[in-house]
Amino acid sequence: MRKQNIIRVFLFVVFFSIGAGALSGSILCADLLRYYHDRELLEAEKELSNQLKSLNADYDALLEQLDKDPNLIKRIAPATLGVEHNDVDTIYPKATAEQLAAARKALTEDMGLNTTDSTLPTWLTRCKEPARRTMLFFAGAGLILVSFICFGPAKEKSREEAKS
């Protein structure tokens, strides 16, 4: 009789935990989607923050070079301000808007800024569909009911039934 109770308790725990997991997963699906979306945004913001730190370091180095070499301003001012160059003996290449757009696209692809793949787990992408979410809810509720009905505490036989 004791072995039967151990098996009943084990089956109750298994069925109840699977049912509770399915039920809570279907109920908390929207919160889980928001969690993973917020986590993606946080990672993107950290990457942007790292890029800004890198730019600040580059500008600090440039300012340090400007302090050391005052002629550097004359060399970088036309490129920075978009002023035409005055040197008659030098040819300066002009880039078209299409060339600049292609270069920008290539640079952003190299930096990994155009990533569209989501970090959502596959089970969550399946669970966010309304029909599957409803099925998951009812399956979890069914497993919980089965665990209570079939594997709940055994009824004790009354003394009258035991005598007969």
PDB file of C-alpha atoms in Angstrom:
ATOM      1  CA  MET A   1       0.000   0.000   0.000  1.00  0.00           C
ATOM      2  CA  ARG A   2       2.878   2.362   0.748  1.00  0.00           C
ATOM      3  CA  LYS A   3       4.447   1.806  -2.685  1.00  0.00           C
ATOM      4  CA  GLN A   4       1.134   2.691  -4.304  1.00  0.00           C
ATOM      5  CA  ASN A   5       1.011   5.994  -2.397  1.00  0.00           C
ATOM      6  CA  ILE A   6       4.544   6.896  -3.497  1.00  0.00           C
ATOM      7  CA  ILE A   7       3.644   6.283  -7.141  1.00  0.00           C
ATOM      8  CA  ARG A   8       0.446   8.327  -6.749  1.00  0.00           C
ATOM      9  CA  VAL A   9       2.370  11.233  -5.221  1.00  0.00           C
ATOM     10  CA  PHE A  10       5.016  11.071  -7.951  1.00  0.00           C
ATOM     11  CA  LEU A  11       2.410  11.041 -10.750  1.00  0.00           C
ATOM     12  CA  PHE A  12       0.482  13.850  -9.047  1.00  0.00           C
ATOM     13  CA  VAL A  13       3.615  16.019  -8.857  1.00  0.00           C
ATOM     14  CA  VAL A  14       4.544  15.325 -12.490  1.00  0.00           C
ATOM     15  CA  PHE A  15       1.081  15.991 -13.929  1.00  0.00           C
ATOM     16  CA  PHE A  16       0.431  18.997 -11.702  1.00  0.00           C
ATOM     17  CA  SER A  17       3.794  20.658 -12.425  1.00  0.00           C
ATOM     18  CA  ILE A  18       3.458  20.199 -16.193  1.00  0.00           C
ATOM     19  CA  GLY A  19      -0.118  21.525 -16.073  1.00  0.00           C
ATOM     20  CA  ALA A  20       0.836  24.473 -13.884  1.00  0.00           C
ATOM     21  CA  GLY A  21       3.742  25.299 -16.195  1.00  0.00           C
ATOM     22  CA  ALA A  22       1.510  25.210 -19.280  1.00  0.00           C
ATOM     23  CA  LEU A  23      -1.190  27.247 -17.582  1.00  0.00           C
ATOM     24  CA  SER A  24       1.184  29.903 -16.289  1.00  0.00           C
ATOM     25  CA  GLY A  25       3.004  30.031 -19.636  1.00  0.00           C
ATOM     26  CA  SER A  26      -0.220  30.746 -21.486  1.00  0.00           C
ATOM     27  CA  ILE A  27      -1.272  33.402 -18.977  1.00  0.00           C
ATOM     28  CA  LEU A  28       2.125  35.126 -18.775  1.00  0.00           C
ATOM     29  CA  CYS A  29       2.880  35.013 -22.516  1.00  0.00           C
ATOM     30  CA  ALA A  30       2.427  38.778 -23.009  1.00  0.00           C
ATOM     31  CA  ASP A  31       4.703  39.532 -20.064  1.00  0.00           C
ATOM     32  CA  LEU A  32       7.364  37.170 -21.395  1.00  0.00           C
ATOM     33  CA  LEU A  33       7.184  38.820 -24.824  1.00  0.00           C
ATOM     34  CA  ARG A  34       7.620  42.235 -23.195  1.00  0.00           C
ATOM     35  CA  TYR A  35      10.559  40.921 -21.134  1.00  0.00           C
ATOM     36  CA  TYR A  36      12.437  39.640 -24.187  1.00  0.00           C
ATOM     37  CA  HIS A  37      11.657  42.809 -26.145  1.00  0.00           C
ATOM     38  CA  ASP A  38      12.954  44.978 -23.287  1.00  0.00           C
ATOM     39  CA  ARG A  39      16.070  42.823 -23.057  1.00  0.00           C
ATOM     40  CA  GLU A  40      16.738  43.363 -26.784  1.00  0.00           C
ATOM     41  CA  LEU A  41      16.294  47.115 -26.335  1.00  0.00           C
ATOM     42  CA  LEU A  42      18.691  47.104 -23.391  1.00  0.00           C
ATOM     43  CA  GLU A  43      21.350  45.303 -25.433  1.00  0.00           C
ATOM     44  CA  ALA A  44      20.894  47.783 -28.300  1.00  0.00           C
ATOM     45  CA  GLU A  45      21.229  50.710 -25.892  1.00  0.00           C
ATOM     46  CA  LYS A  46      24.379  49.226 -24.393  1.00  0.00           C
ATOM     47  CA  GLU A  47      25.851  48.886 -27.887  1.00  0.00           C
ATOM     48  CA  LEU A  48      24.940  52.487 -28.661  1.00  0.00           C
ATOM     49  CA  SER A  49      26.489  53.604 -25.374  1.00  0.00           C
ATOM     50  CA  ASN A  50      29.705  51.755 -26.233  1.00  0.00           C
ATOM     51  CA  GLN A  51      29.783  53.426 -29.649  1.00  0.00           C
ATOM     52  CA  LEU A  52      29.331  56.838 -28.028  1.00  0.00           C
ATOM     53  CA  LYS A  53      32.170  56.104 -25.609  1.00  0.00           C
ATOM     54  CA  SER A  54      34.356  55.172 -28.566  1.00  0.00           C
ATOM     55  CA  LEU A  55      33.443  58.419 -30.349  1.00  0.00           C
ATOM     56  CA  ASN A  56      34.233  60.414 -27.212  1.00  0.00           C
ATOM     57  CA  ALA A  57      37.633  58.758 -27.004  1.00  0.00           C
ATOM     58  CA  ASP A  58      38.272  59.551 -30.683  1.00  0.00           C
ATOM     59  CA  TYR A  59      37.286  63.182 -30.205  1.00  0.00           C
ATOM     60  CA  ASP A  60      39.457  63.475 -27.107  1.00  0.00           C
ATOM     61  CA  ALA A  61      42.396  62.146 -29.098  1.00  0.00           C
ATOM     62  CA  LEU A  62      41.624  64.609 -31.905  1.00  0.00           C
ATOM     63  CA  LEU A  63      41.456  67.520 -29.465  1.00  0.00           C
ATOM     64  CA  GLU A  64      44.752  66.432 -27.991  1.00  0.00           C
ATOM     65  CA  GLN A  65      46.290  66.399 -31.470  1.00  0.00           C
ATOM     66  CA  LEU A  66      44.842  69.858 -32.180  1.00  0.00           C
ATOM     67  CA  ASP A  67      46.550  71.180 -29.068  1.00  0.00           C
ATOM     68  CA  LYS A  68      49.865  69.743 -30.206  1.00  0.00           C
ATOM     69  CA  ASP A  69      49.632  70.698 -33.930  1.00  0.00           C
ATOM     70  CA  PRO A  70      47.786  73.929 -34.820  1.00  0.00           C
ATOM     71  CA  ASN A  71      48.203  73.277 -38.579  1.00  0.00           C
ATOM     72  CA  LEU A  72      45.904  70.300 -38.261  1.00  0.00           C
ATOM     73  CA  ILE A  73      42.894  72.638 -38.234  1.00  0.00           C
ATOM     74  CA  LYS A  74      43.780  73.907 -41.698  1.00  0.00           C
ATOM     75  CA  ARG A  75      43.890  70.346 -43.016  1.00  0.00           C
ATOM     76  CA  ILE A  76      40.646  69.027 -41.499  1.00  0.00           C
ATOM     77  CA  ALA A  77      38.478  72.179 -41.620  1.00  0.00           C
ATOM     78  CA  PRO A  78      37.498  71.886 -45.306  1.00  0.00           C
ATOM     79  CA  ALA A  79      36.409  68.270 -44.909  1.00  0.00           C
ATOM     80  CA  THR A  80      34.563  68.955 -41.677  1.00  0.00           C
ATOM     81  CA  LEU A  81      32.779  72.125 -42.764  1.00  0.00           C
ATOM     82  CA  GLY A  82      32.205  71.077 -46.366  1.00  0.00           C
ATOM     83  CA  VAL A  83      34.162  74.018 -47.765  1.00  0.00           C
ATOM     84  CA  GLU A  84      35.697  73.762 -51.232  1.00  0.00           C
ATOM     85  CA  HIS A  85      39.452  73.273 -51.281  1.00  0.00           C
ATOM     86  CA  ASN A  86      41.608  76.098 -52.585  1.00  0.00           C
ATOM     87  CA  ASP A  87      44.613  74.115 -53.785  1.00  0.00           C
ATOM     88  CA  VAL A  88      44.873  74.416 -57.550  1.00  0.00           C
ATOM     89  CA  ASP A  89      47.307  71.552 -58.033  1.00  0.00           C
ATOM     90  CA  THR A  90      45.265  68.952 -56.110  1.00  0.00           C
ATOM     91  CA  ILE A  91      42.258  66.937 -57.317  1.00  0.00           C
ATOM     92  CA  TYR A  92      39.670  66.123 -54.661  1.00  0.00           C
ATOM     93  CA  PRO A  93      37.230  63.291 -55.357  1.00  0.00           C
ATOM     94  CA  LYS A  94      33.527  64.060 -55.031  1.00  0.00           C
ATOM     95  CA  ALA A  95      31.198  61.379 -53.731  1.00  0.00           C
ATOM     96  CA  THR A  96      27.622  61.139 -54.969  1.00  0.00           C
ATOM     97  CA  ALA A  97      24.675  60.539 -52.664  1.00  0.00           C
ATOM     98  CA  GLU A  98      24.300  56.968 -53.968  1.00  0.00           C
ATOM     99  CA  GLN A  99      27.937  56.194 -53.221  1.00  0.00           C
ATOM    100  CA  LEU A 100      27.592  57.614 -49.715  1.00  0.00           C
ATOM    101  CA  ALA A 101      24.410  55.595 -49.107  1.00  0.00           C
ATOM    102  CA  ALA A 102      26.118  52.403 -50.300  1.00  0.00           C
ATOM    103  CA  ALA A 103      29.109  53.094 -48.053  1.00  0.00           C
ATOM    104  CA  ARG A 104      26.835  53.797 -45.073  1.00  0.00           C
ATOM    105  CA  LYS A 105      24.927  50.561 -45.710  1.00  0.00           C
ATOM    106  CA  ALA A 106      28.163  48.571 -45.899  1.00  0.00           C
ATOM    107  CA  LEU A 107      29.449  50.123 -42.678  1.00  0.00           C
ATOM    108  CA  THR A 108      26.246  49.470 -40.741  1.00  0.00           C
ATOM    109  CA  GLU A 109      26.217  45.852 -41.939  1.00  0.00           C
ATOM    110  CA  ASP A 110      29.805  45.435 -40.767  1.00  0.00           C
ATOM    111  CA  MET A 111      28.944  46.903 -37.365  1.00  0.00           C
ATOM    112  CA  GLY A 112      25.980  44.577 -37.009  1.00  0.00           C
ATOM    113  CA  LEU A 113      23.365  47.312 -36.777  1.00  0.00           C
ATOM    114  CA  ASN A 114      21.040  45.747 -39.348  1.00  0.00           C
ATOM    115  CA  THR A 115      20.324  42.586 -37.406  1.00  0.00           C
ATOM    116  CA  THR A 116      16.674  41.623 -37.681  1.00  0.00           C
ATOM    117  CA  ASP A 117      16.818  38.194 -36.073  1.00  0.00           C
ATOM    118  CA  SER A 118      14.989  38.113 -32.797  1.00  0.00           C
ATOM    119  CA  THR A 119      16.257  36.531 -29.627  1.00  0.00           C
ATOM    120  CA  LEU A 120      12.836  35.184 -28.740  1.00  0.00           C
ATOM    121  CA  PRO A 121      12.888  31.499 -27.874  1.00  0.00           C
ATOM    122  CA  THR A 122      11.098  29.316 -30.403  1.00  0.00           C
ATOM    123  CA  TRP A 123       8.585  28.078 -27.845  1.00  0.00           C
ATOM    124  CA  LEU A 124       7.561  31.657 -27.095  1.00  0.00           C
ATOM    125  CA  THR A 125       7.091  32.524 -30.756  1.00  0.00           C
ATOM    126  CA  ARG A 126       4.783  29.525 -31.060  1.00  0.00           C
ATOM    127  CA  CYS A 127       2.917  30.371 -27.845  1.00  0.00           C
ATOM    128  CA  LYS A 128       2.161  33.951 -28.858  1.00  0.00           C
ATOM    129  CA  GLU A 129      -0.332  32.759 -31.480  1.00  0.00           C
ATOM    130  CA  PRO A 130      -3.831  33.096 -29.960  1.00  0.00           C
ATOM    131  CA  ALA A 131      -5.061  29.640 -30.983  1.00  0.00           C
ATOM    132  CA  ARG A 132      -2.026  27.865 -29.550  1.00  0.00           C
ATOM    133  CA  ARG A 133      -2.171  29.992 -26.433  1.00  0.00           C
ATOM    134  CA  THR A 134      -5.790  28.974 -25.833  1.00  0.00           C
ATOM    135  CA  MET A 135      -4.964  25.303 -26.444  1.00  0.00           C
ATOM    136  CA  LEU A 136      -2.057  25.553 -24.024  1.00  0.00           C
ATOM    137  CA  PHE A 137      -4.329  27.078 -21.392  1.00  0.00           C
ATOM    138  CA  PHE A 138      -6.933  24.318 -21.678  1.00  0.00           C
ATOM    139  CA  ALA A 139      -4.304  21.569 -21.821  1.00  0.00           C
ATOM    140  CA  GLY A 140      -2.687  22.897 -18.635  1.00  0.00           C
ATOM    141  CA  ALA A 141      -6.058  23.170 -16.899  1.00  0.00           C
ATOM    142  CA  GLY A 142      -6.880  19.619 -18.023  1.00  0.00           C
ATOM    143  CA  LEU A 143      -3.612  18.254 -16.658  1.00  0.00           C
ATOM    144  CA  ILE A 144      -4.219  19.934 -13.313  1.00  0.00           C
ATOM    145  CA  LEU A 145      -7.714  18.470 -13.151  1.00  0.00           C
ATOM    146  CA  VAL A 146      -6.421  15.010 -14.095  1.00  0.00           C
ATOM    147  CA  SER A 147      -3.757  15.223 -11.411  1.00  0.00           C
ATOM    148  CA  PHE A 148      -6.310  16.112  -8.718  1.00  0.00           C
ATOM    149  CA  ILE A 149      -8.960  13.639  -9.842  1.00  0.00           C
ATOM    150  CA  CYS A 150      -6.825  10.607 -10.635  1.00  0.00           C
ATOM    151  CA  PHE A 151      -3.781  11.006  -8.413  1.00  0.00           C
ATOM    152  CA  GLY A 152      -5.147  12.942  -5.467  1.00  0.00           C
ATOM    153  CA  PRO A 153      -5.314  11.505  -1.972  1.00  0.00           C
ATOM    154  CA  ALA A 154      -6.939   8.086  -1.875  1.00  0.00           C
ATOM    155  CA  LYS A 155     -10.306   7.829  -0.209  1.00  0.00           C
ATOM    156  CA  GLU A 156     -10.193   5.964   3.020  1.00  0.00           C
ATOM    157  CA  LYS A 157     -12.633   3.129   3.205  1.00  0.00           C
ATOM    158  CA  SER A 158     -15.172   3.540   5.901  1.00  0.00           C
ATOM    159  CA  ARG A 159     -15.321   0.935   8.619  1.00  0.00           C
ATOM    160  CA  GLU A 160     -18.602  -0.397   7.338  1.00  0.00           C
ATOM    161  CA  GLU A 161     -17.194  -0.969   3.826  1.00  0.00           C
ATOM    162  CA  ALA A 162     -14.079  -2.575   5.266  1.00  0.00           C
ATOM    163  CA  LYS A 163     -16.118  -5.085   7.296  1.00  0.00           C
ATOM    164  CA  SER A 164     -18.113  -6.288   4.337  1.00  0.00           C
TER     165      SER A 164
END
